[in-house]
Amino acid sequence: MIDWSPFYCLPKAELTPSGLIQLDTADNEVLLLRRSGVEFRHEGPTPMAPRPRGLAPSEQWRKRSRFDVVLTITTHRFVLFYKHEGGETITGSIHSNTTIIDARFVHLSNVKKIESTGGPSLMSPNSSYKIVLKTQTYDDLILIFRSNMGLGNSRSDRDQSVQELSKALERKRWEVATRLEEKKALEASKFNNLGTSSHKVGLDRILAKNKARHQQNAKLAEQALSGDSEHLLTEAAELLRVIQKYTVLVQKFEGNNSSNNDDEEAAIKLKGLLSDMGMTSGLSQSKMAGRGALGGFGNRSSAEDQRLRDYHEQTAREVADFLVPRLRKTGKGMMSLTDVYCLFNRARGTNLLSPEDLRDSCALLNEGLNVGLSQRTFPSGIVVLQLDDLALSATNYEARRKFIDLCTDENGKSALEASHSLQLSPLLAAEQLEEAERLGWLCRDATLSTVRFYPNKFVTTF
């Protein structure tokens, strides 16, 4: 604990490797809104937590945190992010060479009431817009959107946050899992009590049960998609369970190396169905920065530029969480930016990302995010995203051995031949071989037919 203040009295939120919120997918948690430049305070007769051990005697309870935080609202909780340079090591935080990200949360089941207060008036022209959250265990928690911060329309930020928090409290998505289990048990008991099912045994009973399940799924989809958005969100959790079940089925088909045409056709149909439904975790610009904060005519203000950068940083971390596991699994280590654009938008479904936003987001990967992924531009102009630990460098002895062993054949390796071993396109394989040549690992033999690469015999140490 750094000091005795409201922020450090809250429980830690689990983060992804890139520093984003680790959503509880088992409970169908979804991101709703994100706002930066928020002050966090506490109002109550006693401190939120006992005095921590080892705290200096001069340190007293502070009702407000010394820093501003980033507010992120989900269907289950609101999370406060604090990003700072260096500092004391904090267990459960994401650390890097330059940045520490700490995240604390309050579950919405702990919130009894939400009040919208504050704002400039004749008597208090500099008063800030506030949200007062009356909780069961922490007394009153206050989120302050200051009007003098220059970060856009603080009243709009406050109002949109209140709207999302109120809807989340009304829906109580954290209770959905329990309700679904009760509903499932009720449907199972109804099926077992049907007069017709009592006469069915063996395979006939299994077929009847599968038919009833398919009818229930069809009814669920029809009810959810025929009403308004609120009704859709009410049924979204159960729809998501059905989608997740079919996603596992697709992965099973992809992992099966058999040449069964029926399985391949079913996998293609299921992929098309799931891609049409989109990804639930992508935040749009409006949810990141508020209505109109990133648009408009004329030159953007510095505050709008900062919010646009926050959006691009969030997107860059999403790209890292999406791409890093896939690059490690395939062993490629890199992917062209055009391929990343296609795959990432395919995963997002309907919430598509523009080429400009992806370009600006990936450019931030080289500016101290430390997510294990970086952007690189080859001399030919090809832009790729690559894993930091697999990037070619003079100190990467494992990569040097890999490329020297790759070209130890008597006839060396051409870019086309190397592309099969590296599992890259011939264009990217050529760039990798040329980079290894620039590092002194390889040398080339250029002929009229092709260019072949051989180990540099002058390299004798590894």
CSV table of C-alpha atoms in Angstrom, one decimal, residues 259-455:
chain,number,residue,atom,x,y,z
A,259,SER,CA,-10.9,-34.9,-44.3
A,260,ASN,CA,-14.5,-35.1,-43.4
A,261,ASN,CA,-16.4,-32.8,-45.7
A,262,ASP,CA,-19.4,-32.6,-43.4
A,263,ASP,CA,-17.2,-31.4,-40.5
A,264,GLU,CA,-15.5,-28.8,-42.7
A,265,GLU,CA,-18.8,-27.5,-44.0
A,266,ALA,CA,-20.3,-27.3,-40.5
A,267,ALA,CA,-17.2,-25.4,-39.3
A,268,ILE,CA,-17.5,-22.9,-42.1
A,269,LYS,CA,-21.2,-22.3,-41.4
A,270,LEU,CA,-20.5,-21.8,-37.7
A,271,LYS,CA,-17.6,-19.4,-38.3
A,272,GLY,CA,-19.9,-17.3,-40.5
A,273,LEU,CA,-22.6,-17.3,-37.8
A,274,LEU,CA,-20.2,-16.3,-35.0
A,275,SER,CA,-18.5,-13.6,-37.0
A,276,ASP,CA,-21.8,-11.9,-37.7
A,277,MET,CA,-22.4,-11.7,-33.9
A,278,GLY,CA,-19.2,-9.7,-33.2
A,279,MET,CA,-17.0,-9.3,-30.1
A,280,THR,CA,-18.5,-8.0,-26.9
A,281,SER,CA,-15.3,-6.4,-25.4
A,282,GLY,CA,-14.5,-3.7,-28.0
A,283,LEU,CA,-15.2,-0.1,-26.9
A,284,SER,CA,-16.0,2.4,-29.6
A,285,GLN,CA,-14.7,5.9,-29.6
A,286,SER,CA,-17.9,7.3,-28.2
A,287,LYS,CA,-17.8,4.9,-25.2
A,288,MET,CA,-14.1,5.8,-24.7
A,289,ALA,CA,-14.4,9.6,-25.0
A,290,GLY,CA,-18.0,10.7,-24.9
A,291,ARG,CA,-20.4,11.9,-27.6
A,292,GLY,CA,-18.7,14.4,-29.9
A,293,ALA,CA,-15.4,14.4,-28.0
A,294,LEU,CA,-13.5,13.0,-30.9
A,295,GLY,CA,-15.4,14.6,-33.8
A,296,GLY,CA,-16.5,18.0,-34.9
A,297,PHE,CA,-15.1,20.5,-37.3
A,298,GLY,CA,-11.9,22.5,-37.2
A,299,ASN,CA,-8.8,21.7,-35.2
A,300,ARG,CA,-9.1,19.5,-32.1
A,301,SER,CA,-8.2,20.8,-28.7
A,302,SER,CA,-5.4,19.4,-26.6
A,303,ALA,CA,-8.0,17.7,-24.4
A,304,GLU,CA,-9.6,16.0,-27.4
A,305,ASP,CA,-6.2,14.9,-28.6
A,306,GLN,CA,-5.5,13.4,-25.2
A,307,ARG,CA,-8.8,11.5,-25.3
A,308,LEU,CA,-8.0,10.2,-28.8
A,309,ARG,CA,-4.7,9.0,-27.6
A,310,ASP,CA,-6.4,7.2,-24.6
A,311,TYR,CA,-8.6,5.5,-27.1
A,312,HIS,CA,-5.7,4.5,-29.3
A,313,GLU,CA,-3.8,3.2,-26.3
A,314,GLN,CA,-6.8,1.1,-25.2
A,315,THR,CA,-7.0,-0.3,-28.7
A,316,ALA,CA,-3.3,-1.0,-28.8
A,317,ARG,CA,-3.6,-3.1,-25.6
A,318,GLU,CA,-6.6,-4.9,-27.1
A,319,VAL,CA,-4.5,-5.7,-30.2
A,320,ALA,CA,-1.7,-7.0,-28.0
A,321,ASP,CA,-4.1,-9.3,-26.0
A,322,PHE,CA,-5.6,-10.6,-29.2
A,323,LEU,CA,-2.4,-11.1,-31.2
A,324,VAL,CA,0.4,-12.1,-28.8
A,325,PRO,CA,-1.1,-15.5,-27.9
A,326,ARG,CA,-1.7,-16.3,-31.6
A,327,LEU,CA,1.8,-15.4,-32.6
A,328,ARG,CA,3.3,-17.5,-29.8
A,329,LYS,CA,1.0,-20.5,-30.7
A,330,THR,CA,1.9,-20.4,-34.4
A,331,GLY,CA,5.6,-19.6,-33.8
A,332,LYS,CA,5.6,-17.0,-36.5
A,333,GLY,CA,6.7,-14.1,-34.2
A,334,MET,CA,5.3,-11.4,-36.6
A,335,MET,CA,2.4,-10.5,-38.8
A,336,SER,CA,1.9,-7.8,-41.4
A,337,LEU,CA,-0.2,-4.8,-40.4
A,338,THR,CA,-2.7,-5.5,-43.2
A,339,ASP,CA,-3.2,-9.1,-42.0
A,340,VAL,CA,-3.6,-7.8,-38.4
A,341,TYR,CA,-6.3,-5.4,-39.7
A,342,CYS,CA,-8.2,-8.2,-41.3
A,343,LEU,CA,-8.0,-10.7,-38.4
A,344,PHE,CA,-8.7,-8.1,-35.7
A,345,ASN,CA,-11.7,-6.7,-37.4
A,346,ARG,CA,-12.9,-10.2,-38.2
A,347,ALA,CA,-12.9,-10.8,-34.4
A,348,ARG,CA,-14.7,-7.5,-33.6
A,349,GLY,CA,-17.5,-8.4,-36.0
A,350,THR,CA,-19.7,-5.3,-36.3
A,351,ASN,CA,-17.6,-2.9,-34.1
A,352,LEU,CA,-15.1,-2.4,-36.9
A,353,LEU,CA,-11.8,-0.4,-36.6
A,354,SER,CA,-10.8,2.0,-39.3
A,355,PRO,CA,-7.3,1.6,-40.9
A,356,GLU,CA,-6.2,5.0,-39.5
A,357,ASP,CA,-7.2,4.1,-35.9
A,358,LEU,CA,-5.3,0.8,-36.2
A,359,ARG,CA,-2.3,2.5,-37.6
A,360,ASP,CA,-2.2,5.2,-34.9
A,361,SER,CA,-2.9,2.6,-32.2
A,362,CYS,CA,-0.1,0.3,-33.3
A,363,ALA,CA,2.3,3.2,-33.4
A,364,LEU,CA,1.9,3.6,-29.7
A,365,LEU,CA,3.3,0.0,-29.2
A,366,ASN,CA,6.7,1.5,-29.5
A,367,GLU,CA,6.1,4.3,-26.9
A,368,GLY,CA,6.6,2.5,-23.6
A,369,LEU,CA,3.4,0.4,-23.4
A,370,ASN,CA,5.6,-2.7,-22.8
A,371,VAL,CA,3.0,-5.3,-23.8
A,372,GLY,CA,5.4,-7.7,-25.5
A,373,LEU,CA,4.5,-6.5,-29.0
A,374,SER,CA,6.0,-3.7,-31.1
A,375,GLN,CA,5.6,-2.3,-34.6
A,376,ARG,CA,8.5,-2.3,-37.1
A,377,THR,CA,8.9,-0.9,-40.6
A,378,PHE,CA,11.3,-2.7,-42.9
A,379,PRO,CA,13.5,-0.8,-45.3
A,380,SER,CA,11.2,-1.9,-48.1
A,381,GLY,CA,8.3,-0.1,-46.4
A,382,ILE,CA,6.5,-3.2,-45.1
A,383,VAL,CA,5.0,-2.6,-41.6
A,384,VAL,CA,4.7,-5.6,-39.2
A,385,LEU,CA,3.8,-6.3,-35.6
A,386,GLN,CA,6.3,-8.6,-33.9
A,387,LEU,CA,6.9,-10.2,-30.6
A,388,ASP,CA,9.7,-8.3,-28.7
A,389,ASP,CA,11.5,-11.5,-27.5
A,390,LEU,CA,11.5,-13.0,-31.0
A,391,ALA,CA,12.7,-9.8,-32.8
A,392,LEU,CA,16.1,-10.1,-34.6
A,393,SER,CA,18.8,-8.2,-32.8
A,394,ALA,CA,22.6,-8.5,-32.2
A,395,THR,CA,21.9,-9.8,-28.7
A,396,ASN,CA,19.3,-12.4,-29.6
A,397,TYR,CA,21.6,-15.5,-29.8
A,398,GLU,CA,18.7,-17.9,-30.1
A,399,ALA,CA,17.4,-16.2,-33.3
A,400,ARG,CA,21.0,-16.1,-34.7
A,401,ARG,CA,21.4,-19.8,-34.2
A,402,LYS,CA,17.9,-20.4,-35.8
A,403,PHE,CA,18.7,-18.5,-39.0
A,404,ILE,CA,22.2,-20.0,-39.3
A,405,ASP,CA,20.8,-23.5,-38.9
A,406,LEU,CA,18.1,-22.6,-41.4
A,407,CYS,CA,20.6,-21.9,-44.1
A,408,THR,CA,23.2,-24.6,-43.4
A,409,ASP,CA,22.0,-26.7,-46.4
A,410,GLU,CA,24.6,-27.1,-49.2
A,411,ASN,CA,22.4,-25.0,-51.5
A,412,GLY,CA,21.5,-22.4,-48.9
A,413,LYS,CA,17.9,-21.1,-48.7
A,414,SER,CA,15.9,-18.8,-50.9
A,415,ALA,CA,13.2,-16.6,-49.5
A,416,LEU,CA,10.5,-19.0,-50.9
A,417,GLU,CA,12.1,-22.0,-49.3
A,418,ALA,CA,12.6,-20.2,-46.0
A,419,SER,CA,9.0,-19.1,-45.9
A,420,HIS,CA,7.9,-22.7,-45.4
A,421,SER,CA,10.2,-23.2,-42.4
A,422,LEU,CA,9.4,-19.8,-40.9
A,423,GLN,CA,5.7,-20.1,-41.6
A,424,LEU,CA,5.7,-16.6,-43.1
A,425,SER,CA,4.8,-15.2,-46.5
A,426,PRO,CA,7.8,-15.2,-49.0
A,427,LEU,CA,7.8,-11.4,-48.7
A,428,LEU,CA,8.2,-11.4,-44.9
A,429,ALA,CA,10.7,-14.3,-45.1
A,430,ALA,CA,12.8,-12.2,-47.5
A,431,GLU,CA,12.8,-9.3,-45.1
A,432,GLN,CA,13.9,-11.6,-42.2
A,433,LEU,CA,16.7,-13.1,-44.3
A,434,GLU,CA,17.9,-9.6,-45.3
A,435,GLU,CA,17.8,-8.4,-41.7
A,436,ALA,CA,19.9,-11.4,-40.6
A,437,GLU,CA,22.3,-10.5,-43.4
A,438,ARG,CA,22.5,-6.9,-42.1
A,439,LEU,CA,23.3,-8.3,-38.6
A,440,GLY,CA,26.2,-10.3,-40.1
A,441,TRP,CA,24.7,-13.7,-39.6
A,442,LEU,CA,24.1,-14.6,-43.2
A,443,CYS,CA,25.6,-13.7,-46.6
A,444,ARG,CA,23.9,-13.9,-50.0
A,445,ASP,CA,24.6,-15.3,-53.4
A,446,ALA,CA,22.7,-13.3,-56.1
A,447,THR,CA,22.2,-15.0,-59.5
A,448,LEU,CA,19.9,-14.4,-62.4
A,449,SER,CA,17.4,-17.0,-61.2
A,450,THR,CA,17.2,-16.1,-57.5
A,451,VAL,CA,18.9,-14.9,-54.3
A,452,ARG,CA,20.1,-17.6,-51.9
A,453,PHE,CA,21.4,-17.1,-48.4
A,454,TYR,CA,24.2,-19.0,-46.6
A,455,PRO,CA,25.7,-18.8,-43.1
